[in-house]
Amino acid sequence: MQFAPGARRLAAYALVAALPFAFVPFGLAVVVLAPAAVLWFHRDPDRATPDSGVVAPADGTVSVIREEDDWLRVGVYMSAADVHVNRAPNGGFLEHVTHTPGAHKPAFSKDSDRNERVTFQFGDHEVVLVAGAFARRIHPHLEPGQVVARGDRIGHISFGSRADVKLPPTYEKADVLVSEGDTVRAGETVIVEKS
């Protein structure tokens, strides 16, 4: 099984933190389960990316579909049970990667618009990874100047949050193939098909 970069280091920290529990009843379970949970959370399965369409940037539930300043935004909320490796919804040349400090409100709330985020700007679309209340670490895997294919890994968020795709005015709500509440898989589920 593959894991997101840095997962083994985080699992080692969990193991060290759990070691004091080894000497209490059922403590060995904590020693084993803590690092195993960290590795499971950072799992990175291969995906079969379709040849066309805009694919989901994250595993999770579609939490928002709306037009903002002529751009179409589709947001995917990642629960603790979802894979947290994020993928490129479309191919393109990565122009900028921008980190914006901010709050750490729950990712599913309206207040999360002020949360810490990392924005990947591809010219014709953007991907915004938003930190949540528990998730405090966004890990971009790319640098500006790279060419990315649809479905490529672009980063991960340790311990959850939200990933938004922002598409230009050439896309409309009528092009969206998913609805709020739908479950999607990063790099596989086509969320928008241009008509």
XYZ file of N, CA and C in Angstrom:
585
model
N 0.840 -1.176 0.000
C 0.000 0.000 0.000
C 0.886 1.240 0.000
N 0.462 2.252 -0.766
C 1.179 3.521 -0.815
C 0.640 4.478 0.242
N 1.516 5.384 0.686
C 1.122 6.397 1.663
C 1.579 7.761 1.184
N 0.894 8.793 1.635
C 1.278 10.164 1.314
C 2.665 10.441 1.886
N 3.420 11.345 1.243
C 4.743 11.684 1.776
C 4.654 12.136 3.237
N 5.581 11.656 4.041
C 5.628 12.034 5.451
C 4.780 11.173 6.368
N 3.997 10.258 5.822
C 3.091 9.443 6.639
C 3.858 8.539 7.611
N 4.931 7.958 7.143
C 5.693 7.061 8.021
C 6.306 7.826 9.199
N 6.753 9.054 8.953
C 7.293 9.890 10.024
C 6.200 10.200 11.047
N 5.005 10.547 10.584
C 3.898 10.822 11.506
C 3.505 9.566 12.288
N 3.555 8.405 11.633
C 3.245 7.150 12.326
C 4.290 6.859 13.407
N 5.547 7.200 13.132
C 6.600 7.008 14.141
C 6.346 7.912 15.351
N 5.924 9.157 15.109
C 5.581 10.051 16.223
C 4.427 9.471 17.039
N 3.418 8.921 16.353
C 2.275 8.319 17.055
C 2.725 7.128 17.892
N 3.653 6.334 17.356
C 4.178 5.188 18.097
C 4.893 5.646 19.362
N 5.747 6.642 19.237
C 6.486 7.150 20.403
C 5.513 7.722 21.436
N 4.520 8.462 20.971
C 3.540 9.047 21.893
C 2.718 7.969 22.597
N 2.507 6.832 21.929
C 1.689 5.762 22.501
C 2.468 4.814 23.412
N 3.790 4.820 23.335
C 4.600 3.875 24.114
C 4.302 3.883 25.619
N 4.067 5.023 26.257
C 3.756 4.986 27.701
C 2.514 4.152 28.036
N 1.631 3.976 27.072
C 0.422 3.188 27.311
C 0.688 1.686 27.307
N 1.882 1.281 26.900
C 2.216 -0.144 26.811
C 2.154 -0.838 28.166
N 2.226 -0.079 29.237
C 2.293 -0.668 30.569
C 0.972 -0.586 31.335
N -0.093 -0.258 30.653
C -1.416 -0.220 31.285
C -2.298 -1.255 30.599
N -3.388 -1.683 31.239
C -4.270 -2.661 30.591
C -4.722 -2.170 29.214
N -4.699 -3.033 28.268
C -5.071 -2.773 26.881
C -4.170 -1.737 26.214
N -3.082 -1.388 26.859
C -2.164 -0.381 26.335
C -1.457 -0.799 25.066
N -1.166 -2.109 24.944
C -0.508 -2.562 23.714
C -1.388 -2.304 22.495
N -2.688 -2.350 22.681
C -3.603 -2.038 21.577
C -3.411 -0.595 21.121
N -3.242 0.310 22.065
C -3.009 1.716 21.728
C -1.692 1.864 20.979
N -0.656 1.159 21.449
C 0.662 1.234 20.824
C 0.592 0.763 19.372
N -0.207 -0.244 19.095
C -0.341 -0.767 17.735
C -1.308 0.085 16.912
N -2.440 0.448 17.500
C -3.477 1.145 16.744
C -3.143 2.595 16.394
N -2.423 3.288 17.255
C -2.121 4.702 16.980
C -1.338 4.874 15.677
N -0.199 4.202 15.508
C 0.515 4.377 14.229
C -0.246 3.773 13.046
N -0.970 2.677 13.285
C -1.755 2.076 12.203
C -2.830 3.049 11.719
N -3.470 3.756 12.648
C -4.503 4.734 12.283
C -3.899 5.880 11.473
N -2.721 6.331 11.859
C -2.061 7.414 11.116
C -1.745 6.960 9.700
N -1.211 5.756 9.538
C -0.912 5.243 8.197
C -2.183 5.070 7.371
N -3.235 4.540 7.983
C -4.498 4.353 7.258
C -5.034 5.704 6.800
N -4.936 6.704 7.642
C -5.438 8.026 7.305
C -4.681 8.623 6.122
N -3.396 8.305 5.981
C -2.565 8.856 4.913
C -2.391 7.889 3.738
N -3.285 6.920 3.606
C -3.195 5.970 2.497
C -3.350 6.716 1.170
N -2.762 6.147 0.130
C -2.724 6.803 -1.178
C -2.940 5.769 -2.274
N -4.180 5.337 -2.474
C -4.442 4.294 -3.476
C -4.306 4.823 -4.904
N -3.955 3.919 -5.816
C -3.941 4.275 -7.232
C -5.367 4.501 -7.701
N -5.523 5.309 -8.710
C -6.845 5.621 -9.255
C -6.814 5.503 -10.773
N -7.959 5.140 -11.348
C -8.130 5.061 -12.799
C -8.831 6.345 -13.246
N -8.065 7.267 -13.800
C -8.590 8.573 -14.187
C -9.200 8.507 -15.586
N -10.425 9.032 -15.752
C -11.052 9.036 -17.082
C -10.312 9.976 -18.038
N -10.564 9.796 -19.334
C -9.868 10.573 -20.364
C -10.413 11.990 -20.544
N -11.612 12.247 -20.030
C -12.189 13.578 -20.226
C -12.974 13.997 -18.991
N -13.324 15.260 -18.967
C -14.085 15.809 -17.860
C -13.194 16.345 -16.760
N -13.802 17.085 -15.863
C -13.119 17.606 -14.677
C -13.400 16.614 -13.559
N -12.347 16.050 -12.968
C -12.529 15.028 -11.930
C -12.470 15.645 -10.544
N -13.003 14.937 -9.573
C -13.006 15.392 -8.186
C -11.573 15.539 -7.692
N -11.289 16.613 -6.930
C -9.946 16.802 -6.392
C -9.697 16.011 -5.116
N -10.778 15.466 -4.537
C -10.653 14.785 -3.243
C -11.716 13.711 -3.113
N -11.448 12.726 -2.269
C -12.477 11.779 -1.844
C -13.357 12.504 -0.840
N -14.654 12.270 -0.898
C -15.518 12.880 0.104
C -16.908 13.136 -0.412
N -17.533 14.142 0.179
C -18.915 14.503 -0.121
C -18.946 15.895 -0.731
N -19.672 16.045 -1.831
C -19.809 17.361 -2.453
C -20.564 18.247 -1.469
N -19.909 19.317 -1.031
C -20.485 20.174 0.008
C -21.006 21.493 -0.529
N -20.528 21.908 -1.679
C -20.981 23.185 -2.238
C -20.839 23.180 -3.755
N -21.845 23.724 -4.410
C -21.801 23.994 -5.852
C -22.406 25.381 -6.008
N -21.588 26.346 -6.422
C -22.143 27.693 -6.595
C -21.262 28.527 -7.514
N -21.867 29.574 -8.027
C -21.146 30.529 -8.856
C -20.684 31.673 -7.964
N -19.402 32.043 -8.101
C -18.802 33.117 -7.315
C -17.977 33.992 -8.241
N -18.359 35.239 -8.356
C -17.620 36.191 -9.204
C -17.365 35.607 -10.591
N -18.375 35.067 -11.216
C -18.326 34.467 -12.557
C -17.584 33.137 -12.626
N -17.028 32.666 -11.516
C -16.363 31.369 -11.478
C -17.329 30.340 -10.892
N -17.205 29.105 -11.326
C -17.998 28.004 -10.788
C -17.152 27.281 -9.749
N -17.704 27.126 -8.552
C -16.976 26.461 -7.464
C -17.681 25.163 -7.093
N -16.917 24.081 -7.044
C -17.402 22.791 -6.562
C -16.482 22.383 -5.417
N -17.052 22.243 -4.213
C -16.274 21.900 -3.040
C -16.547 20.487 -2.567
N -15.501 19.799 -2.116
C -15.611 18.429 -1.611
C -15.092 18.406 -0.175
N -15.963 18.010 0.756
C -15.597 17.884 2.157
C -15.051 16.482 2.405
N -13.880 16.406 3.050
C -13.241 15.127 3.360
C -13.470 14.789 4.828
N -14.164 13.697 5.090
C -14.355 13.252 6.474
C -13.123 12.469 6.921
N -13.095 12.096 8.170
C -11.959 11.339 8.699
C -11.792 9.987 8.014
N -12.839 9.449 7.427
C -12.772 8.133 6.789
C -12.291 8.191 5.336
N -12.204 9.393 4.765
C -11.835 9.529 3.353
C -10.321 9.547 3.150
N -9.886 9.202 1.937
C -8.490 9.361 1.537
C -8.236 10.866 1.441
N -7.097 11.336 1.943
C -6.822 12.769 1.980
C -5.726 13.222 1.025
N -5.391 12.371 0.053
C -4.486 12.767 -1.018
C -5.337 13.457 -2.076
N -4.894 14.626 -2.509
C -5.657 15.421 -3.465
C -5.064 15.297 -4.849
N -5.936 15.389 -5.848
C -5.539 15.167 -7.237
C -5.984 16.316 -8.139
N -5.269 16.466 -9.235
C -5.580 17.528 -10.198
C -6.893 17.210 -10.902
N -7.844 18.139 -10.886
C -9.123 17.889 -11.546
C -9.032 17.943 -13.063
N -8.013 18.621 -13.567
C -7.796 18.761 -15.000
C -6.305 18.935 -15.213
N -5.842 18.685 -16.411
C -4.436 18.889 -16.703
C -4.124 20.358 -16.886
N -2.837 20.695 -16.854
C -2.456 22.071 -17.120
C -1.086 22.421 -16.586
N -0.683 23.653 -16.871
C 0.582 24.200 -16.418
C 0.345 24.917 -15.097
N 1.067 24.517 -14.062
C 0.888 25.110 -12.743
C 1.639 26.442 -12.690
N 0.873 27.536 -12.611
C 1.465 28.873 -12.609
C 1.925 29.302 -11.219
N 1.072 29.070 -10.215
C 1.386 29.527 -8.863
C 0.882 28.527 -7.827
N 1.593 28.447 -6.706
C 1.122 27.753 -5.509
C 1.212 28.787 -4.392
N 0.053 29.126 -3.814
C 0.001 30.206 -2.834
C -0.545 29.699 -1.510
N 0.220 29.920 -0.432
C -0.244 29.586 0.915
C -0.839 30.844 1.537
N -2.061 30.729 2.075
C -2.720 31.844 2.746
C -3.005 31.427 4.178
N -2.360 32.068 5.164
C -2.652 31.741 6.564
C -4.090 32.116 6.903
N -4.628 31.497 7.926
C -5.987 31.820 8.333
C -6.430 31.034 9.539
N -7.732 31.042 9.746
C -8.342 30.371 10.894
C -8.362 28.865 10.672
N -8.882 28.144 11.659
C -9.054 26.695 11.577
C -10.451 26.333 12.064
N -11.456 26.855 11.368
C -12.861 26.552 11.660
C -13.215 25.233 10.994
N -14.316 24.582 11.405
C -14.726 23.347 10.728
C -14.882 23.576 9.219
N -14.341 22.662 8.421
C -14.292 22.824 6.972
C -15.667 22.830 6.314
N -16.659 22.288 6.977
C -17.999 22.236 6.393
C -18.829 23.476 6.722
N -18.292 24.398 7.521
C -19.058 25.581 7.924
C -18.792 26.761 6.997
N -19.705 27.716 6.998
C -19.559 28.934 6.203
C -18.325 29.724 6.645
N -17.985 29.650 7.935
C -16.825 30.373 8.465
C -15.499 29.880 7.887
N -15.489 28.704 7.250
C -14.241 28.146 6.726
C -13.688 28.942 5.547
N -14.466 29.897 5.015
C -13.961 30.733 3.923
C -12.761 31.572 4.362
N -12.538 31.682 5.674
C -11.398 32.434 6.200
C -10.289 31.508 6.719
N -10.406 30.219 6.449
C -9.420 29.255 6.954
C -8.110 29.309 6.175
N -7.087 28.730 6.796
C -5.813 28.539 6.110
C -6.055 27.737 4.843
N -5.292 28.071 3.778
C -5.501 27.392 2.494
C -4.232 27.409 1.649
N -4.189 26.502 0.693
C -3.164 26.509 -0.341
C -3.903 26.482 -1.672
N -3.558 27.439 -2.548
C -4.218 27.555 -3.852
C -3.244 27.179 -4.956
N -3.671 26.267 -5.823
C -2.925 25.875 -7.012
C -3.591 26.581 -8.191
N -2.867 27.482 -8.859
C -3.432 28.242 -9.974
C -2.893 27.691 -11.287
N -3.817 27.194 -12.107
C -3.458 26.591 -13.389
C -3.799 27.471 -14.585
N -4.210 28.702 -14.369
C -4.578 29.576 -15.481
C -6.051 29.460 -15.804
N -6.480 28.281 -16.257
C -7.891 28.111 -16.610
C -8.714 27.495 -15.478
N -8.080 27.147 -14.373
C -8.803 26.648 -13.201
C -7.897 26.736 -11.970
N -8.515 26.601 -10.807
C -7.781 26.608 -9.541
C -8.252 25.447 -8.682
N -7.353 24.984 -7.825
C -7.699 24.032 -6.779
C -7.298 24.680 -5.461
N -8.233 24.693 -4.513
C -7.976 25.307 -3.221
C -8.120 24.230 -2.149
N -7.030 23.953 -1.419
C -7.057 23.007 -0.307
C -7.241 23.827 0.966
N -8.282 23.515 1.725
C -8.663 24.308 2.890
C -8.467 23.484 4.154
N -7.718 24.023 5.103
C -7.529 23.357 6.391
C -8.793 23.506 7.228
N -9.028 22.557 8.114
C -10.204 22.604 8.980
C -9.834 22.788 10.432
N -10.762 22.433 11.311
C -10.563 22.618 12.751
C -9.445 21.724 13.279
N -9.378 20.491 12.807
C -8.370 19.553 13.285
C -7.165 19.514 12.344
N -7.433 19.665 11.048
C -6.358 19.623 10.054
C -5.568 20.919 10.107
N -4.312 20.811 10.384
C -3.487 22.015 10.488
C -2.334 22.003 9.492
N -2.230 20.951 8.694
C -1.084 20.825 7.801
C -1.541 20.508 6.386
N -1.304 21.451 5.478
C -1.551 21.246 4.058
C -0.188 21.032 3.411
N -0.048 19.942 2.660
C 1.240 19.569 2.067
C 1.141 19.595 0.539
N 1.539 20.693 -0.108
C 1.554 20.682 -1.577
C 2.699 19.804 -2.074
N 2.442 19.043 -3.132
C 3.465 18.154 -3.692
C 4.106 18.749 -4.946
N 3.644 19.918 -5.379
C 4.094 20.488 -6.642
C 4.706 21.868 -6.451
N 5.490 22.257 -7.436
C 6.081 23.594 -7.496
C 5.590 24.273 -8.768
N 5.499 25.600 -8.768
C 5.120 26.306 -9.997
C 6.050 25.931 -11.147
N 5.489 25.893 -12.347
C 6.255 25.558 -13.538
C 6.105 24.114 -13.980
N 5.458 23.296 -13.164
C 5.263 21.899 -13.537
C 4.013 21.741 -14.394
N 4.062 20.760 -15.290
C 2.894 20.403 -16.094
C 2.245 19.201 -15.416
N 0.946 19.297 -15.215
C 0.203 18.298 -14.463
C -0.854 17.668 -15.366
N -1.030 16.368 -15.239
C -2.083 15.669 -15.984
C -3.311 15.490 -15.093
N -4.471 15.372 -15.700
C -5.709 15.103 -14.957
C -5.497 13.871 -14.078
N -5.818 13.991 -12.792
C -5.703 12.876 -11.867
C -4.370 12.758 -11.150
N -3.376 13.580 -11.521
C -2.079 13.532 -10.836
C -2.227 13.980 -9.380
N -1.390 13.434 -8.536
C -1.367 13.850 -7.128
C -0.796 15.258 -7.043
N -1.495 16.142 -6.316
C -1.015 17.515 -6.185
C -0.665 17.872 -4.741
N -1.169 17.112 -3.770
C -0.893 17.394 -2.378
C -1.758 16.546 -1.470
N -1.646 16.804 -0.168
C -2.538 16.142 0.780
C -2.710 17.035 2.000
N -3.794 16.794 2.707
C -4.065 17.524 3.936
C -4.048 16.500 5.059
N -3.150 16.684 5.995
C -3.098 15.753 7.127
C -4.314 15.971 8.010
N -5.085 14.936 8.163
C -6.239 14.884 9.060
C -7.418 15.745 8.626
N -7.671 15.803 7.328
C -8.961 16.248 6.858
C -9.099 17.634 6.331
N -10.288 17.932 5.844
C -10.717 19.254 5.460
C -11.515 19.286 4.184
N -11.170 20.243 3.282
C -11.985 20.448 2.087
C -11.088 20.794 0.909
N -11.523 20.393 -0.283
C -10.839 20.759 -1.525
C -11.883 21.347 -2.468
N -11.591 22.538 -2.996
C -12.493 23.214 -3.927
C -11.846 23.282 -5.303
N -12.682 23.146 -6.333
C -12.266 23.394 -7.712
C -12.979 24.661 -8.139
N -12.224 25.601 -8.708
C -12.821 26.825 -9.242
C -12.581 26.840 -10.740
N -13.686 26.916 -11.491
C -13.636 26.873 -12.950
C -14.077 28.211 -13.526
N -13.520 28.602 -14.687
C -13.808 29.922 -15.263
C -15.238 30.041 -15.802
N -15.621 31.254 -16.230
C -16.994 31.507 -16.688
C -17.460 30.660 -17.872
N -16.545 29.987 -18.554
C -16.972 29.119 -19.661
C -17.723 27.893 -19.154
N -17.661 27.635 -17.849
C -18.402 26.538 -17.229
C -19.624 27.109 -16.520
N -20.710 26.348 -16.565
C -21.945 26.771 -15.910
C -22.431 25.662 -14.986
N -23.366 26.018 -14.110
C -23.933 25.012 -13.205
C -24.541 23.844 -13.967
N -25.053 24.108 -15.170
C -25.654 23.048 -15.985
C -24.632 21.996 -16.414
N -23.340 22.334 -16.377
C -22.275 21.394 -16.758
C -21.916 20.435 -15.622
N -22.383 20.739 -14.401
C -22.030 19.942 -13.228
C -22.819 18.630 -13.231
N -22.111 17.517 -13.050
C -22.727 16.184 -13.092
C -23.053 15.630 -11.709
N -22.615 16.315 -10.655
C -22.861 15.849 -9.293
C -23.771 16.842 -8.581
N -24.297 16.413 -7.445
C -25.144 17.267 -6.613
C -24.547 17.340 -5.218
N -24.939 18.372 -4.478
C -24.501 18.452 -3.093
C -24.975 17.209 -2.360
N -24.074 16.620 -1.570
C -24.379 15.389 -0.846
C -23.882 14.133 -1.541
N -23.507 14.235 -2.824
C -22.978 13.069 -3.540
C -21.587 12.705 -3.035
N -21.272 11.410 -3.061
C -19.945 10.918 -2.693
C -19.098 10.824 -3.958
N -17.859 11.340 -3.886
C -16.960 11.335 -5.042
C -15.605 10.762 -4.649
N -14.843 10.340 -5.676
C -13.487 9.815 -5.460
C -12.491 10.651 -6.247
N -11.423 11.056 -5.591
C -10.396 11.902 -6.207
C -9.815 11.227 -7.440
N -9.743 11.988 -8.516
C -9.118 11.499 -9.738
C -9.954 10.530 -10.530
N -11.128 10.137 -10.049
C -11.960 9.162 -10.772
C -13.347 9.694 -11.116
N -14.012 10.331 -10.163
C -15.383 10.786 -10.399
C -15.375 12.054 -11.233
N -16.041 12.022 -12.381
C -16.173 13.228 -13.210
C -17.257 14.097 -12.561
N -16.863 15.314 -12.174
C -17.805 16.208 -11.496
C -18.380 17.255 -12.447
N -17.637 17.574 -13.522
C -18.104 18.561 -14.497
C -17.718 18.068 -15.883
N -18.680 18.117 -16.780
C -18.431 17.753 -18.178
C -18.820 18.943 -19.013
N -17.893 19.454 -19.794
C -18.207 20.621 -20.617
C -19.079 20.182 -21.777
N -20.210 20.873 -21.939
C -21.141 20.508 -23.016
C -20.699 21.076 -24.357
